[in-house]
C-alpha positions as a Markdown table, in Angstrom:
| # | Residue | x | y | z |
|---|---|---|---|---|
| 1 | Met | -7.7 | -16.5 | 4.4 |
| 2 | Glu | -7.2 | -20.3 | 3.9 |
| 3 | Met | -5.7 | -19.6 | 0.4 |
| 4 | Val | -3.4 | -17.0 | 1.9 |
| 5 | Thr | -2.2 | -19.4 | 4.5 |
| 6 | Glu | -1.5 | -22.1 | 1.9 |
| 7 | Phe | 0.3 | -19.6 | -0.3 |
| 8 | Ile | 2.5 | -18.5 | 2.6 |
| 9 | Ser | 3.2 | -22.0 | 3.7 |
| 10 | Gln | 4.4 | -22.9 | 0.1 |
| 11 | Phe | 6.3 | -19.7 | -0.8 |
| 12 | Gly | 7.2 | -18.2 | 2.6 |
| 13 | Tyr | 8.3 | -14.6 | 2.8 |
| 14 | Ala | 8.1 | -14.2 | -1.0 |
| 15 | Ala | 4.3 | -14.8 | -0.7 |
| 16 | Ile | 4.1 | -11.9 | 1.7 |
| 17 | Val | 5.8 | -9.6 | -0.8 |
| 18 | Val | 3.6 | -10.7 | -3.7 |
| 19 | Leu | 0.3 | -10.6 | -1.7 |
| 20 | Leu | 0.9 | -7.2 | -0.3 |
| 21 | Ala | 2.1 | -5.8 | -3.7 |
| 22 | Leu | -1.0 | -7.2 | -5.4 |
| 23 | Gly | -3.3 | -5.9 | -2.6 |
| 24 | Ile | -1.9 | -2.4 | -2.8 |
| 25 | Val | -2.2 | -2.4 | -6.6 |
| 26 | Gly | -5.9 | -3.1 | -6.1 |
| 27 | Leu | -6.5 | -6.8 | -6.2 |
| 28 | Pro | -8.8 | -8.1 | -3.4 |
| 29 | Val | -6.1 | -9.0 | -0.8 |
| 30 | Pro | -6.9 | -8.0 | 2.8 |
| 31 | Asp | -3.6 | -6.1 | 3.5 |
| 32 | Glu | -4.1 | -5.3 | 7.2 |
| 33 | Thr | -5.5 | -8.8 | 7.9 |
| 34 | Leu | -2.5 | -10.4 | 6.1 |
| 35 | Met | 0.0 | -8.4 | 8.1 |
| 36 | Val | -1.7 | -9.1 | 11.4 |
| 37 | Phe | -1.8 | -12.8 | 10.5 |
| 38 | Val | 1.9 | -13.0 | 9.6 |
| 39 | Gly | 2.6 | -11.1 | 12.8 |
| 40 | Tyr | 0.7 | -13.8 | 14.6 |
| 41 | Leu | 2.7 | -16.5 | 12.7 |
| 42 | Ala | 5.9 | -14.7 | 13.9 |
| 43 | Ser | 4.6 | -14.8 | 17.5 |
| 44 | Val | 4.2 | -18.6 | 17.4 |
| 45 | His | 7.7 | -18.9 | 15.7 |
| 46 | Val | 6.5 | -20.1 | 12.3 |
| 47 | Leu | 8.0 | -17.0 | 10.8 |
| 48 | Asn | 10.7 | -14.6 | 11.9 |
| 49 | Tyr | 9.4 | -11.2 | 13.2 |
| 50 | Leu | 12.1 | -9.0 | 11.7 |
| 51 | Leu | 11.9 | -10.8 | 8.4 |
| 52 | Val | 8.1 | -10.5 | 8.3 |
| 53 | Ile | 8.5 | -6.7 | 8.8 |
| 54 | Leu | 11.2 | -6.5 | 6.2 |
| 55 | Phe | 9.3 | -8.4 | 3.5 |
| 56 | Ser | 6.0 | -6.7 | 4.4 |
| 57 | Phe | 7.8 | -3.4 | 3.9 |
| 58 | Ile | 9.2 | -4.5 | 0.5 |
| 59 | Gly | 5.8 | -5.7 | -0.6 |
| 60 | Ser | 4.1 | -2.5 | 0.4 |
| 61 | Val | 6.7 | -0.3 | -1.3 |
| 62 | Ala | 6.6 | -2.5 | -4.4 |
| 63 | Gly | 2.8 | -2.2 | -4.7 |
| 64 | Met | 2.9 | 1.5 | -4.3 |
| 65 | Thr | 5.7 | 1.8 | -6.8 |
| 66 | Ile | 3.8 | -0.3 | -9.3 |
| 67 | Ser | 0.6 | 1.8 | -8.9 |
| 68 | Tyr | 2.6 | 5.0 | -9.2 |
| 69 | Thr | 4.2 | 3.8 | -12.4 |
| 70 | Ile | 0.9 | 2.7 | -13.9 |
| 71 | Gly | -0.6 | 6.1 | -13.0 |
| 72 | Arg | 2.4 | 7.9 | -14.5 |
| 73 | Lys | 2.5 | 6.0 | -17.7 |
| 74 | Leu | -1.2 | 5.4 | -18.4 |
| 75 | Gly | -3.2 | 7.5 | -16.0 |
| 76 | Tyr | -3.5 | 10.8 | -17.8 |
| 77 | Ser | -4.3 | 9.3 | -21.2 |
| 78 | Ile | -7.1 | 7.2 | -19.6 |
| 79 | Ile | -8.4 | 10.1 | -17.7 |
| 80 | His | -8.3 | 12.3 | -20.8 |
| 81 | Lys | -10.2 | 9.7 | -22.8 |
| 82 | Cys | -12.6 | 8.3 | -20.2 |
| 83 | Gly | -12.7 | 10.9 | -17.4 |
| 84 | Lys | -15.9 | 12.4 | -18.6 |
| 85 | Trp | -17.7 | 9.1 | -18.1 |
| 86 | Val | -16.8 | 9.1 | -14.4 |
| 87 | Gly | -17.2 | 12.9 | -13.9 |
| 88 | Leu | -13.6 | 13.8 | -14.1 |
| 89 | Thr | -13.5 | 16.8 | -16.4 |
| 90 | Pro | -10.3 | 18.6 | -17.3 |
| 91 | Lys | -11.4 | 21.3 | -14.8 |
| 92 | Arg | -11.8 | 18.8 | -12.0 |
| 93 | Tyr | -8.5 | 17.1 | -12.9 |
| 94 | Arg | -6.7 | 20.5 | -12.6 |
| 95 | Lys | -8.4 | 20.9 | -9.2 |
| 96 | Val | -7.2 | 17.5 | -8.0 |
| 97 | Lys | -3.7 | 18.2 | -9.3 |
| 98 | Arg | -3.6 | 21.5 | -7.3 |
| 99 | Trp | -5.0 | 19.8 | -4.2 |
| 100 | Phe | -2.5 | 16.9 | -4.5 |
| 101 | Ala | 0.4 | 19.4 | -5.0 |
| 102 | Lys | -0.6 | 21.1 | -1.7 |
| 103 | Tyr | -1.6 | 18.0 | 0.4 |
| 104 | Gly | -0.1 | 15.1 | -1.4 |
| 105 | Val | 2.7 | 14.6 | 1.1 |
| 106 | Trp | 0.2 | 14.0 | 3.9 |
| 107 | Thr | -2.2 | 12.1 | 1.6 |
| 108 | Ile | 0.5 | 9.5 | 0.8 |
| 109 | Phe | 1.5 | 9.0 | 4.4 |
| 110 | Phe | -2.0 | 8.7 | 5.8 |
| 111 | Ser | -3.3 | 6.8 | 2.9 |
| 112 | Tyr | -1.6 | 3.7 | 4.2 |
| 113 | Phe | -4.1 | 3.7 | 7.1 |
| 114 | Ile | -7.3 | 4.2 | 5.0 |
| 115 | Pro | -8.3 | 1.2 | 2.9 |
| 116 | Gly | -9.3 | 2.3 | -0.6 |
| 117 | Val | -7.4 | 5.6 | -0.3 |
| 118 | Arg | -4.1 | 3.6 | 0.0 |
| 119 | His | -4.9 | 1.9 | -3.3 |
| 120 | Ala | -5.7 | 5.2 | -5.1 |
| 121 | Ala | -2.8 | 7.2 | -3.7 |
| 122 | Gly | -0.1 | 5.7 | -5.9 |
| 123 | Tyr | -2.1 | 6.1 | -9.0 |
| 124 | Ile | -3.0 | 9.7 | -8.3 |
| 125 | Ser | 0.6 | 10.5 | -7.4 |
| 126 | Gly | 1.7 | 9.1 | -10.8 |
| 127 | Ile | -1.1 | 10.8 | -12.7 |
| 128 | Thr | -0.4 | 14.2 | -11.1 |
| 129 | Thr | 3.3 | 13.7 | -11.9 |
| 130 | Met | 4.6 | 14.0 | -8.3 |
| 131 | Pro | 8.4 | 13.7 | -8.5 |
| 132 | Phe | 9.3 | 10.0 | -8.0 |
| 133 | Lys | 12.0 | 10.6 | -5.4 |
| 134 | Lys | 9.7 | 12.6 | -3.2 |
| 135 | Tyr | 6.9 | 10.0 | -3.7 |
| 136 | Phe | 9.3 | 7.1 | -3.0 |
| 137 | Leu | 10.6 | 8.7 | 0.2 |
| 138 | Leu | 7.1 | 9.3 | 1.5 |
| 139 | Cys | 6.1 | 5.8 | 0.5 |
| 140 | Cys | 9.0 | 4.3 | 2.4 |
| 141 | Ile | 8.1 | 6.3 | 5.6 |
| 142 | Gly | 4.4 | 5.4 | 5.4 |
| 143 | Ala | 5.2 | 1.8 | 4.6 |
| 144 | Ala | 7.6 | 1.5 | 7.5 |
| 145 | Val | 5.1 | 2.8 | 10.1 |
| 146 | Trp | 2.2 | 0.9 | 8.6 |
| 147 | Thr | 4.0 | -2.5 | 8.5 |
| 148 | Val | 5.6 | -2.2 | 11.9 |
| 149 | Leu | 2.2 | -1.3 | 13.4 |
| 150 | Phe | 0.1 | -4.0 | 11.9 |
| 151 | Val | 2.7 | -6.8 | 12.1 |
| 152 | Ser | 3.3 | -5.8 | 15.7 |
| 153 | Ile | -0.4 | -6.0 | 16.5 |
| 154 | Gly | -0.5 | -9.5 | 15.2 |
| 155 | Phe | 2.7 | -10.4 | 17.0 |
| 156 | Phe | 1.7 | -9.1 | 20.4 |
| 157 | Val | -1.9 | -10.4 | 20.2 |
| 158 | Gly | -0.5 | -13.8 | 19.3 |
| 159 | Gln | 1.9 | -13.7 | 22.2 |
| 160 | Lys | -0.9 | -12.7 | 24.6 |
| 161 | Phe | -3.4 | -15.4 | 23.5 |
| 162 | Ser | -1.2 | -18.3 | 22.2 |
| 163 | Phe | -1.7 | -21.5 | 24.0 |
């Protein structure tokens, strides 16, 4: 977390966007912890609360869009070539695609709140060729709820326990 603090102190709100986007793409960035922390920083007036929410939202949507694009452009060919090594046969892929067509809307929304699933949802949406407009709308709704919730937790806890 010390490195994250240093990155935010040097680059401000842009650091929030970059860190959240990279975390959602799959790099080891603690997304929820980061948002609670920047919410706390807003509570002690180091950052602006509304700007923290805005830039957290942008970073989240950017990360989900990047993972969707990677899944859309590269995912199927990788699965086709390497899927058998991880147990993803063409039959299982068709099953996943049907399941995602049926429940994908809810999966994308709720994936924000389940670490690991959040990171995979964008890739799977791209691989299963979910229409981008639909994906993007769901992504924005999920990101809005997720960022407001976790930034607000940090903000209110910071207000309650700041000295």
